[in-house]
Amino acid sequence: MIVLRALVVASLLLAGLAGPGCAPADPVPPAGRTVTDDLGRRVSLPDTIRRVITLAPNLTELVFAAGAGDRLVAASTADDYPPAVERLPRFSALPVDFEFVATLQPQLVLATDQVNNPRDADTFAALGIPTYFFHFGSVDDVLDGLRTVGALLHTADRARRTADSLRARLDRLAAWSAGLPERPRVLFLIGDQTLFAFGAGSYIHTLIEAAGGESLTAALDTPAPILSDEFVLTAAPDVIVGAFGTAYDPARLLALHPSWDVVPAVRKGRIYSLDPDLLLRPGPRLVEGAYALARVLHPDGLPPWMPPPSSRP
Amino acid sequence: MNRTLLVTGTLLLLLPLSVALSVAVGSVDLAPADVLRVYAAHLGLYDGAGLPPAIDRIVWDLRTPRVLLALVVGGGLAVIGAAMQALVRNPLAEPYILGLSSGASAGVSLFYLGFLPPLLAQAVTFSLAAFLGGLAAITLVYLVARVRGTVSVTRLLLAGVVMSSLMGAITAFATFASPEPDKLRTLLFFLLGSLSGARWEVLPLPAAVTLAGGLALLALARPLDALLLGEEQAHSLGIPVETTKRLVIVLAALVTGVLVATSGAIGFVGLIVPHVLRSLVGVPHRRLLPLSFLGGALLLLWADLGARAVLPAEELPVGVVMALVGVPFFLLLLRRTPYHFG
């Protein structure tokens, strides 16, 4: 039972469910010394960091976005983006293959409390490797995390520019959607059979709002609720967006939940499924996820400057 | 006898009240008048004008089949619990505790995650996999626990615990090795025991198997009574002891397997209900089995009501609720001096 519980938690966290936000970390000095991570742990760092590993795919994406991809000495088996990770040796991050990681001799391990066990840090400490833990609740947490990664890995300027540009792109979308005459009521789902969703405090509601929608699960107390069919029928979403992958057949959702035939989104055929990596990973591609949301929420009302969907490698 | 009548009457009175409460209360609030209008519309007493279709779906397509499934699953598990307790002559026996349910879960997991080939329709293959997994687990537990014709309680409980671990490990292995995270999440929710998948189409198989299994056990009421006296006495009464025991094991695996395949492993219904009823109406199975069905149906209905109502808009696995209620009960039972069966 304990194993199962741990699995439930781990699988939810792998999906990138975010808890309530916490205060962003203190600005990290460019090199050396001791810093405080998102869990309030004191982390002593070497002056120059050239060898890094991350324990979660979103952190790998953040390292590349911060312009420090060349410092990664390996990728976890869950990493699949950006394409440059294909060249790296692979290791298991869940559970951590400590022996192999030790042979890689990283100077710093980046981890996130949403996927990794904070106790892993103790084992790394015993190996003489410092671990920096991130916590990503809100979109701002993610952008602050990007800046922190840059500060830790000596690419602070590049990371700041990337973070500012991501913020500007999101703000531009939000400014456009603020002027929309109507905002569809959106139900965002992580699972199609068992209705895992995002509750209060998640970044997903920020993305949906910027994309011109109103997220129906924003007010649920639980960070990672499992919704009842009754809730969906009562909430009556105009649009249902799932993170089930772009190849998903919307008819499957109705087949799994036949009682939803009266839900407005189903009646109007407004069920969409998007690439989960853009929306479930609190990383630099969340902004792209917001644009993907906007394209399905407002297929006819898109502004001319909206970029076309990027093709995935 | 008066006591039996009183208990029967109470249960029969509670049943419609509990059903009415269960369709009226759920994860979202509905006006009782609307609930009544839904049933009036389906009975043809009213044309349904002005009734929001979402409310119709909630009451008729979600809550009603779910209530019926709770009755079937709870009743079935309680009947099987009563029969297994007679089989091993011990009130601590129950499908969940003896590893039957986890065997069934392991069978379902292996099939669901693609380790076993789909043979027939999904619901049937699910049930078949659960039946075979459960049968393997309970047979092994029973063989280990039996020493020279009698079942040792210590061995039985320990074998059940160990078998649950083994089956849990098989399930965990299947989930770890599975490449599909979506299926994994769904399976993990299912393994905790939940009635949230209830729909009209889901009902017939568990209902038919529970009814058939329950009637078959009822036909075995006299041999079951005799088993409680001990196998030698049962023999001398002309009871085919071995046949009876094999039948009970297969029936238990069949009914539990189908119920686990429908709603996941829900524990402790089969423990609590027969135990309480036996202290009220005595041990004869022709009384105990039907009343266990009623009692189990009610207990799971209430547990599911709790699971649906405790978190607004969300689902809580009913297996969690049953474990919260059942484990303290089990521990109390362990502490008490063992009572006499026959």
XYZ file of C-alpha atoms in Angstrom:
655
model
C 0.000 0.000 0.000
C 2.820 2.374 0.863
C 4.505 1.492 -2.399
C 1.287 2.238 -4.253
C 0.832 5.523 -2.473
C 4.347 6.528 -3.314
C 3.682 5.581 -6.902
C 0.524 7.664 -7.027
C 2.375 10.642 -5.672
C 5.366 10.126 -7.927
C 3.265 9.682 -11.033
C 1.257 12.776 -10.263
C 4.381 14.723 -9.691
C 5.986 13.404 -12.840
C 2.978 14.829 -14.607
C 4.060 18.157 -13.229
C 1.232 18.883 -10.850
C 2.137 21.994 -9.035
C 1.363 22.809 -5.464
C 0.740 26.281 -4.145
C 3.490 28.668 -4.923
C 6.185 29.583 -2.496
C 8.366 32.620 -2.304
C 11.032 32.779 -4.996
C 14.551 31.979 -3.871
C 16.947 34.688 -2.880
C 19.007 35.968 -5.772
C 22.013 33.731 -6.106
C 25.447 35.264 -6.313
C 27.226 34.497 -9.563
C 29.768 32.061 -8.181
C 31.022 30.256 -5.131
C 29.786 30.370 -1.580
C 26.587 29.292 0.043
C 23.071 29.811 -1.335
C 19.575 28.959 -0.067
C 17.368 26.820 -2.270
C 13.547 26.787 -2.600
C 13.216 24.348 0.300
C 15.217 26.694 2.539
C 18.250 24.404 2.522
C 21.727 25.918 2.679
C 23.762 24.720 -0.295
C 27.537 25.203 -0.544
C 28.771 25.506 -4.097
C 32.196 25.396 -5.711
C 33.402 28.639 -7.306
C 33.046 27.381 -10.829
C 30.515 24.821 -11.899
C 31.239 22.952 -15.126
C 29.548 19.617 -14.493
C 25.823 19.440 -13.704
C 23.010 16.914 -13.791
C 19.275 17.439 -13.301
C 16.810 14.948 -11.865
C 13.709 16.054 -13.821
C 12.955 16.872 -17.483
C 11.691 20.392 -16.765
C 14.990 21.221 -15.039
C 16.931 19.988 -18.065
C 14.842 22.276 -20.251
C 15.496 25.156 -17.872
C 19.257 24.531 -17.976
C 19.241 24.653 -21.780
C 16.983 27.734 -21.780
C 19.415 29.395 -19.395
C 22.154 28.834 -21.976
C 24.000 26.329 -19.787
C 23.173 23.141 -21.678
C 26.858 22.456 -22.311
C 27.384 21.972 -18.578
C 25.079 18.951 -18.426
C 27.168 15.781 -18.251
C 24.248 13.371 -18.544
C 20.495 13.274 -19.051
C 17.963 11.238 -17.129
C 16.005 8.533 -18.909
C 12.931 10.788 -18.760
C 14.621 13.639 -20.662
C 13.478 14.157 -24.252
C 13.892 17.886 -24.863
C 15.678 19.774 -26.313
C 17.098 17.441 -29.016
C 20.615 18.098 -27.703
C 19.911 15.711 -24.801
C 20.129 12.813 -27.230
C 23.928 13.150 -27.259
C 24.254 12.770 -23.493
C 24.785 9.567 -21.528
C 21.638 8.438 -19.710
C 21.014 7.692 -16.050
C 17.987 6.739 -13.991
C 16.631 9.629 -11.906
C 13.624 7.809 -10.419
C 14.988 6.141 -8.426
C 18.391 7.799 -8.587
C 21.192 5.548 -9.812
C 23.689 6.997 -7.332
C 26.579 4.786 -8.391
C 26.398 5.864 -11.989
C 25.839 9.497 -11.093
C 28.913 9.372 -8.842
C 31.033 8.211 -11.775
C 29.868 11.276 -13.715
C 31.398 13.483 -11.007
C 28.854 16.297 -11.176
C 29.626 19.404 -9.153
C 25.939 20.202 -8.673
C 22.644 18.298 -8.854
C 19.462 20.198 -9.684
C 16.242 18.676 -8.329
C 12.601 19.625 -7.816
C 10.482 18.670 -4.840
C 7.620 17.836 -7.199
C 9.430 14.802 -8.576
C 12.411 14.086 -6.371
C 12.734 12.942 -2.806
C 14.520 15.583 -0.678
C 16.313 12.720 1.059
C 18.191 12.047 -2.175
C 20.093 15.207 -1.319
C 21.510 13.514 1.800
C 22.950 10.710 -0.294
C 24.461 13.199 -2.713
C 25.863 15.128 0.243
C 27.542 11.948 1.449
C 29.106 11.691 -1.997
C 30.286 15.281 -1.685
C 27.864 16.572 -4.323
C 25.637 19.571 -3.467
C 21.945 19.443 -4.465
C 19.813 22.495 -5.214
C 16.063 21.970 -4.886
C 13.524 23.996 -6.861
C 9.828 24.406 -6.184
C 7.579 25.522 -9.018
C 4.041 26.577 -8.146
C 3.304 29.617 -10.265
C 4.544 30.795 -13.653
C 6.699 33.333 -11.825
C 8.316 30.509 -9.855
C 9.343 28.934 -13.145
C 10.768 32.171 -14.567
C 12.579 32.891 -11.296
C 13.887 29.331 -11.446
C 15.264 30.013 -14.905
C 17.128 33.078 -13.607
C 18.390 31.065 -10.636
C 19.696 28.322 -12.917
C 21.599 30.976 -14.883
C 23.005 32.463 -11.708
C 24.127 29.041 -10.466
C 25.707 28.051 -13.770
C 27.376 31.368 -14.660
C 24.983 32.313 -17.476
C 23.007 34.858 -15.483
C 22.686 37.431 -18.292
C 21.535 34.948 -20.884
C 19.048 33.356 -18.447
C 17.670 36.753 -17.462
C 17.175 37.731 -21.099
C 15.383 34.446 -21.824
C 13.182 34.795 -18.755
C 12.338 38.408 -19.626
C 11.499 37.447 -23.179
C 9.271 34.570 -22.039
C 7.561 36.934 -19.617
C 7.066 39.498 -22.403
C 5.555 36.874 -24.696
C 3.148 35.783 -21.989
C 2.268 39.412 -21.156
C 1.606 40.110 -24.813
C -0.799 37.191 -24.964
C -2.481 38.285 -21.746
C -2.829 41.873 -23.021
C -4.483 40.600 -26.181
C -6.853 38.258 -24.331
C -7.808 40.957 -21.818
C -9.659 42.717 -24.632
C -11.666 39.683 -25.703
C -15.447 40.072 -25.594
C -16.016 36.567 -24.264
C -13.899 34.091 -22.362
C -14.857 30.421 -22.671
C -15.104 28.428 -19.450
C -12.312 25.860 -19.669
C -11.920 22.494 -18.018
C -8.291 21.396 -18.147
C -7.712 17.669 -17.572
C -4.550 15.643 -17.033
C -6.240 12.240 -17.167
C -9.129 11.197 -19.382
C -10.421 8.158 -17.512
C -9.585 9.123 -13.949
C -10.117 12.870 -13.971
C -6.873 14.214 -12.538
C -6.806 18.009 -12.743
C -5.089 21.111 -11.342
C -6.521 22.763 -8.242
C -5.816 26.041 -6.482
C -2.444 27.730 -6.908
C -1.355 26.063 -10.116
C 0.405 27.833 -12.957
C -2.091 26.289 -15.388
C -4.780 28.805 -14.410
C -2.416 31.675 -15.273
C -1.781 30.131 -18.688
C -5.501 29.577 -19.361
C -6.304 33.127 -18.330
C -3.562 34.528 -20.586
C -4.937 32.370 -23.397
C -8.339 34.006 -22.976
C -10.170 31.390 -20.940
C -11.589 30.940 -17.476
C -10.254 27.871 -15.653
C -13.008 26.013 -13.840
C -10.797 24.190 -11.354
C -8.928 27.282 -10.097
C -11.047 27.462 -6.937
C -10.725 23.810 -5.834
C -8.862 23.549 -2.544
C -6.904 20.393 -3.329
C -3.749 21.058 -5.393
C -4.212 17.811 -7.349
C -7.918 16.947 -7.324
C -9.528 13.926 -8.931
C -12.739 15.385 -10.318
C -16.107 13.677 -10.157
C -18.288 13.337 -13.255
C -20.890 15.288 -11.328
C -18.531 18.238 -11.079
C -17.983 18.256 -14.832
C -21.730 18.127 -15.503
C -22.406 20.931 -13.059
C -19.490 23.120 -14.092
C -20.686 22.863 -17.712
C -17.400 23.804 -19.440
C -17.542 25.477 -22.862
C -14.236 23.879 -23.790
C -12.431 20.797 -22.476
C -8.672 20.732 -22.955
C -6.755 17.609 -22.116
C -3.030 17.002 -21.912
C -3.468 13.651 -23.633
C -1.153 14.247 -26.589
C -1.837 15.664 -30.021
C -2.888 12.287 -31.468
C -5.810 11.938 -29.038
C -9.243 11.098 -30.401
C -11.795 13.343 -28.626
C -14.480 10.676 -29.111
C -12.669 8.603 -26.520
C -13.531 11.097 -23.793
C -17.248 10.722 -24.462
C -16.877 6.957 -24.645
C -15.296 6.978 -21.185
C -17.874 9.402 -19.788
C -21.139 8.838 -21.692
C -23.078 11.076 -19.309
C -21.158 14.106 -20.627
C -23.253 14.220 -23.805
C -25.100 17.232 -22.384
C -21.946 19.183 -21.478
C -21.662 22.292 -23.707
C -18.072 21.483 -24.738
C -19.130 18.028 -25.914
C -22.264 19.260 -27.673
C -20.279 21.868 -29.571
C -17.449 19.461 -30.309
C -14.978 21.625 -28.420
C -12.724 18.956 -26.942
C -9.030 19.436 -27.602
C -5.925 17.599 -26.602
C -2.504 19.216 -26.457
C 1.080 18.084 -26.055
C 1.449 17.301 -22.339
C 5.104 18.373 -22.336
C 4.061 21.967 -23.009
C 1.585 22.109 -20.139
C 2.510 19.562 -17.506
C 6.198 20.412 -17.219
C 6.814 23.585 -15.256
C 9.584 24.700 -17.598
C 10.413 27.239 -20.304
C 7.903 25.811 -22.774
C 4.904 26.772 -20.590
C 4.608 29.984 -22.602
C 4.406 27.940 -25.769
C 1.728 25.955 -23.951
C -0.214 29.165 -23.296
C -0.107 29.971 -27.034
C -1.250 26.435 -27.848
C -4.161 26.962 -25.450
C -5.041 30.270 -27.099
C -5.131 28.624 -30.515
C -7.740 26.079 -29.377
C -9.734 28.488 -27.222
C -9.987 31.190 -29.916
C -9.500 29.456 -33.271
C -11.160 32.320 -35.163
C -10.069 35.324 -33.189
C -6.301 35.000 -33.211
C -4.236 38.175 -33.557
C -2.092 38.461 -36.695
C 1.181 38.426 -34.735
C 0.412 35.043 -33.211
C 3.128 32.622 -34.316
C 2.072 29.364 -35.976
C 2.376 26.212 -33.899
C 5.998 25.170 -33.759
C 6.672 21.730 -35.129
C 8.264 19.422 -32.632
C 11.521 17.764 -33.625
C -36.103 -15.684 15.954
C -37.635 -12.390 17.063
C -34.201 -10.908 16.958
C -33.724 -12.094 13.386
C -37.006 -10.475 12.424
C -36.000 -7.267 14.115
C -32.633 -7.178 12.363
C -34.166 -8.050 9.000
C -36.836 -5.403 9.452
C -34.300 -2.765 10.421
C -32.081 -3.506 7.445
C -35.026 -3.541 5.046
C -36.199 -0.226 6.453
C -32.736 1.348 6.248
C -32.204 0.212 2.680
C -34.696 2.493 0.874
C -33.825 5.398 3.170
C -30.108 4.983 2.447
C -30.709 4.646 -1.274
C -32.797 7.813 -1.259
C -30.113 9.660 0.670
C -27.404 8.381 -1.670
C -29.088 9.620 -4.821
C -29.868 12.957 -3.196
C -26.381 13.663 -1.846
C -23.196 13.689 -3.857
C -20.161 15.637 -4.857
C -22.394 18.462 -6.070
C -25.527 19.753 -4.337
C -28.859 19.180 -6.031
C -32.321 20.188 -4.867
C -34.265 17.116 -3.612
C -37.179 18.238 -5.772
C -35.004 18.004 -8.878
C -33.950 14.481 -7.922
C -37.598 13.488 -7.599
C -38.398 15.083 -10.944
C -35.683 13.007 -12.622
C -37.233 9.771 -11.377
C -40.735 10.976 -12.198
C -39.560 11.701 -15.746
C -37.983 8.268 -16.127
C -41.083 6.574 -14.762
C -43.166 8.426 -17.333
C -45.083 10.430 -14.717
C -43.911 13.719 -16.103
C -42.549 14.831 -19.454
C -39.298 16.224 -18.094
C -40.008 19.763 -19.277
C -37.779 22.319 -17.598
C -35.479 19.683 -16.134
C -31.840 20.606 -16.830
C -30.250 17.697 -18.730
C -27.101 17.865 -16.588
C -29.187 17.063 -13.501
C -30.804 14.169 -15.313
C -27.381 12.768 -16.174
C -26.113 13.195 -12.630
C -29.077 11.489 -10.984
C -29.993 8.867 -13.562
C -26.704 8.003 -15.287
C -24.178 8.584 -12.504
C -25.733 8.305 -9.058
C -28.340 5.608 -9.691
C -26.031 2.991 -11.235
C -23.423 3.873 -8.641
C -25.842 3.259 -5.791
C -26.859 -0.058 -7.329
C -23.212 -1.041 -7.826
C -22.459 -0.184 -4.187
C -25.300 -2.507 -3.134
C -24.061 -5.330 -5.356
C -20.377 -5.012 -4.442
C -20.967 -4.484 -0.720
C -23.507 -7.299 -0.534
C -21.331 -9.666 -2.538
C -18.214 -9.012 -0.479
C -20.113 -9.508 2.794
C -21.594 -12.823 1.650
C -18.178 -14.049 0.545
C -16.707 -12.897 3.852
C -19.324 -14.890 5.767
C -18.648 -18.033 3.726
C -14.862 -17.708 4.049
C -15.165 -17.310 7.797
C -17.071 -20.597 7.918
C -14.509 -22.221 5.640
C -11.603 -21.429 7.919
C -13.681 -21.405 11.110
C -12.384 -18.024 12.071
C -14.022 -14.598 12.160
C -10.878 -12.853 10.878
C -11.144 -14.331 7.405
C -12.058 -11.986 4.592
C -11.132 -11.724 0.888
C -9.011 -8.612 1.427
C -7.120 -9.884 4.472
C -6.437 -13.336 3.034
C -4.843 -12.032 -0.152
C -7.720 -12.933 -2.470
C -8.393 -9.313 -3.400
C -4.741 -8.490 -3.966
C -4.409 -11.600 -6.133
C -7.343 -10.361 -8.170
C -5.783 -6.875 -8.346
C -2.519 -8.360 -9.579
C -4.392 -10.252 -12.285
C -6.181 -7.090 -13.383
C -2.959 -5.031 -13.357
C -1.058 -7.544 -15.443
C -3.835 -7.568 -17.978
C -4.500 -3.832 -17.971
C -0.868 -2.923 -18.453
C -0.565 -5.278 -21.394
C 1.293 -8.197 -19.803
C -1.555 -10.592 -20.556
C -3.240 -10.867 -23.938
C -6.809 -9.559 -24.275
C -8.903 -12.628 -24.964
C -12.496 -11.431 -24.914
C -14.334 -8.196 -24.276
C -12.446 -6.001 -21.811
C -14.900 -6.388 -18.910
C -14.876 -10.178 -19.264
C -11.101 -10.449 -19.587
C -10.687 -8.145 -16.592
C -12.940 -10.397 -14.547
C -11.249 -13.554 -15.786
C -7.798 -12.218 -14.935
C -9.044 -11.145 -11.504
C -10.699 -14.525 -10.905
C -7.569 -16.480 -11.814
C -5.290 -14.197 -9.784
C -7.611 -14.402 -6.789
C -8.022 -18.167 -7.088
C -4.274 -18.707 -7.209
C -3.718 -16.507 -4.168
C -6.455 -17.965 -1.966
C -5.650 -21.563 -2.874
C -2.044 -21.077 -1.896
C -2.965 -19.339 1.361
C -5.412 -22.073 2.231
C -2.972 -24.889 1.493
C -0.254 -23.250 3.549
C -2.585 -22.605 6.487
C -3.985 -26.125 6.637
C -2.281 -28.521 8.961
C -3.656 -32.059 9.178
C -7.219 -31.142 8.364
C -7.495 -28.027 10.485
C -6.715 -24.474 9.545
C -4.272 -22.752 11.836
C -5.344 -19.170 12.433
C -1.818 -17.890 12.814
C -0.698 -19.522 9.611
C -3.803 -18.326 7.832
C -3.353 -14.678 8.743
C 0.377 -14.752 8.137
C -0.009 -16.512 4.822
C -2.679 -13.955 3.867
C -0.418 -11.046 4.801
C 2.508 -12.511 2.902
C 0.361 -13.351 -0.100
C -0.969 -9.778 -0.125
C 2.628 -8.551 -0.165
C 3.577 -10.877 -2.973
C 0.575 -9.881 -5.053
C 1.227 -6.238 -4.205
C 4.778 -6.684 -5.441
C 3.562 -8.205 -8.698
C 1.193 -5.280 -9.111
C 3.977 -2.810 -8.319
C 6.288 -4.531 -10.774
C 3.652 -4.347 -13.481
C 3.097 -0.654 -12.787
C 6.818 0.157 -12.717
C 7.413 -1.712 -15.943
C 4.478 -0.069 -17.667
C 5.444 2.497 -20.280
C 2.140 4.386 -20.154
C 1.825 6.934 -17.342
C -1.846 7.654 -18.072
C -2.858 4.052 -17.659
C -0.710 3.930 -14.569
C -2.569 6.739 -12.844
C -5.915 5.265 -13.701
C -4.825 1.867 -12.437
C -3.473 3.222 -9.179
C -6.761 4.980 -8.502
C -8.591 1.782 -9.344
C -6.405 -0.336 -7.074
C -7.418 1.774 -4.086
C -11.016 0.676 -4.651
C -13.574 3.019 -6.138
C -17.125 2.916 -7.434
C -16.624 5.968 -9.633
C -16.683 3.861 -12.810
C -20.292 2.824 -12.204
C -22.525 3.002 -15.256
C -25.597 1.104 -16.334
C -23.552 -1.044 -18.753
C -21.127 -2.015 -15.988
C -23.828 -3.406 -13.690
C -25.114 -6.661 -15.240
C -21.949 -8.778 -14.919
C -21.191 -8.145 -11.222
C -24.900 -8.289 -10.387
C -25.399 -11.632 -12.130
C -22.240 -13.189 -10.683
C -22.990 -11.939 -7.176
C -26.558 -13.222 -7.360
C -25.486 -16.608 -8.694
C -22.631 -16.909 -6.197
C -24.862 -15.830 -3.319
C -27.582 -18.339 -4.224
C -25.018 -21.115 -4.612
C -23.644 -20.353 -1.157
C -27.168 -20.242 0.231
C -27.694 -23.722 -1.174
C -24.566 -24.709 0.753
C -25.950 -23.222 3.975
C -26.267 -26.552 5.754
C -22.772 -27.823 4.819
C -21.376 -24.451 5.882
C -23.132 -24.751 9.255
C -21.688 -28.223 9.612
C -18.162 -27.025 8.761
C -18.271 -24.810 11.819
C -18.568 -27.892 14.023
C -15.262 -29.161 12.686
C -14.474 -31.326 9.723
C -14.838 -34.659 11.529
C -18.236 -33.847 12.871
C -19.241 -32.581 9.433
C -18.083 -35.863 7.938
C -20.078 -37.848 10.452
C -23.148 -35.796 9.536
C -22.717 -36.964 5.962
C -21.487 -33.649 4.589
C -19.104 -33.863 1.592
C -16.501 -31.732 3.334
C -13.818 -31.526 0.667
C -16.302 -30.749 -2.102
C -17.906 -28.043 -0.005
C -14.595 -26.419 0.770
C -13.462 -26.442 -2.857
C -16.782 -25.002 -3.950
C -16.543 -22.199 -1.393
C -13.004 -21.337 -2.505
C -13.943 -21.247 -6.185
C -17.119 -19.256 -5.520
C -15.188 -16.804 -3.337
C -12.551 -16.337 -6.025
C -15.193 -15.948 -8.730
C -17.357 -13.379 -6.969
C -14.433 -11.455 -5.474
C -12.621 -11.517 -8.819
C -15.552 -10.043 -10.711
C -16.156 -7.446 -7.994
C -12.471 -6.450 -7.865
C -12.433 -6.196 -11.655
C -15.429 -3.842 -11.411
C -14.523 -1.642 -8.498
C -11.014 -2.435 -7.305
C -10.069 -4.054 -4.035
C -12.386 -2.815 -1.294
C -11.551 -4.346 2.027
C -13.202 -5.029 5.359
C -16.854 -5.160 4.228
C -16.607 -8.946 4.354
C -15.034 -8.735 7.786
C -17.302 -6.323 9.606
C -20.732 -7.282 8.346
C -20.858 -11.053 8.985
C -19.189 -10.529 12.314
C -21.742 -8.034 13.569
C -24.662 -9.992 12.180
C -23.475 -13.263 13.668
C -23.530 -11.691 17.094
C -27.098 -10.528 16.442
C -28.749 -13.440 14.686
C -26.442 -16.387 15.375
C -24.472 -18.546 13.019
C -26.954 -20.469 10.799
C -26.066 -19.544 7.252
C -29.559 -19.590 5.828
C -30.151 -16.482 7.970
C -26.617 -15.122 7.998
C -25.971 -15.082 4.249
C -29.041 -13.087 3.110
C -28.678 -10.681 6.018
C -24.959 -10.279 5.245
C -25.892 -9.289 1.732
C -28.237 -6.595 3.036
C -25.772 -5.412 5.657
C -22.819 -5.311 3.266
C -24.866 -3.463 0.689
C -25.800 -0.835 3.265
C -22.294 -0.503 4.676
C -20.671 0.085 1.298
C -23.453 2.456 0.317
C -22.699 4.583 3.370
C -18.956 4.365 2.828
C -19.382 5.501 -0.758
C -21.674 8.294 0.356
C -18.791 9.421 2.554
C -16.312 9.062 -0.297
C -18.482 11.230 -2.551
C -19.480 13.847 -0.019
C -16.279 14.462 1.928
C -14.493 16.471 -0.783
C -16.779 18.670 -2.864
C -16.395 18.158 -6.631
C -13.816 15.436 -6.130
C -13.563 11.670 -5.927
C -12.092 9.862 -2.948
C -11.504 6.125 -3.377
C -14.113 4.307 -1.274
C -11.455 1.720 -0.402
C -9.769 4.431 1.644
C -12.960 5.075 3.611
C -13.512 1.356 4.215
C -9.937 0.899 5.420
C -10.306 3.829 7.825
C -13.398 2.169 9.284
C -12.291 -1.440 8.910
C -8.786 -1.473 10.341
C -9.785 -0.280 13.840
C -12.572 -2.849 13.766
C -10.127 -5.598 12.807
C -7.750 -4.587 15.592
C -10.559 -4.600 18.167
C -11.525 -8.045 16.961
C -7.950 -9.246 17.384
C -7.892 -7.950 20.960
C -11.132 -9.602 22.007
C -11.222 -13.089 23.394
C -12.185 -15.366 20.514
C -15.876 -16.121 20.558
C -17.456 -19.449 19.847
C -18.720 -20.227 16.431
C -21.097 -23.100 16.550
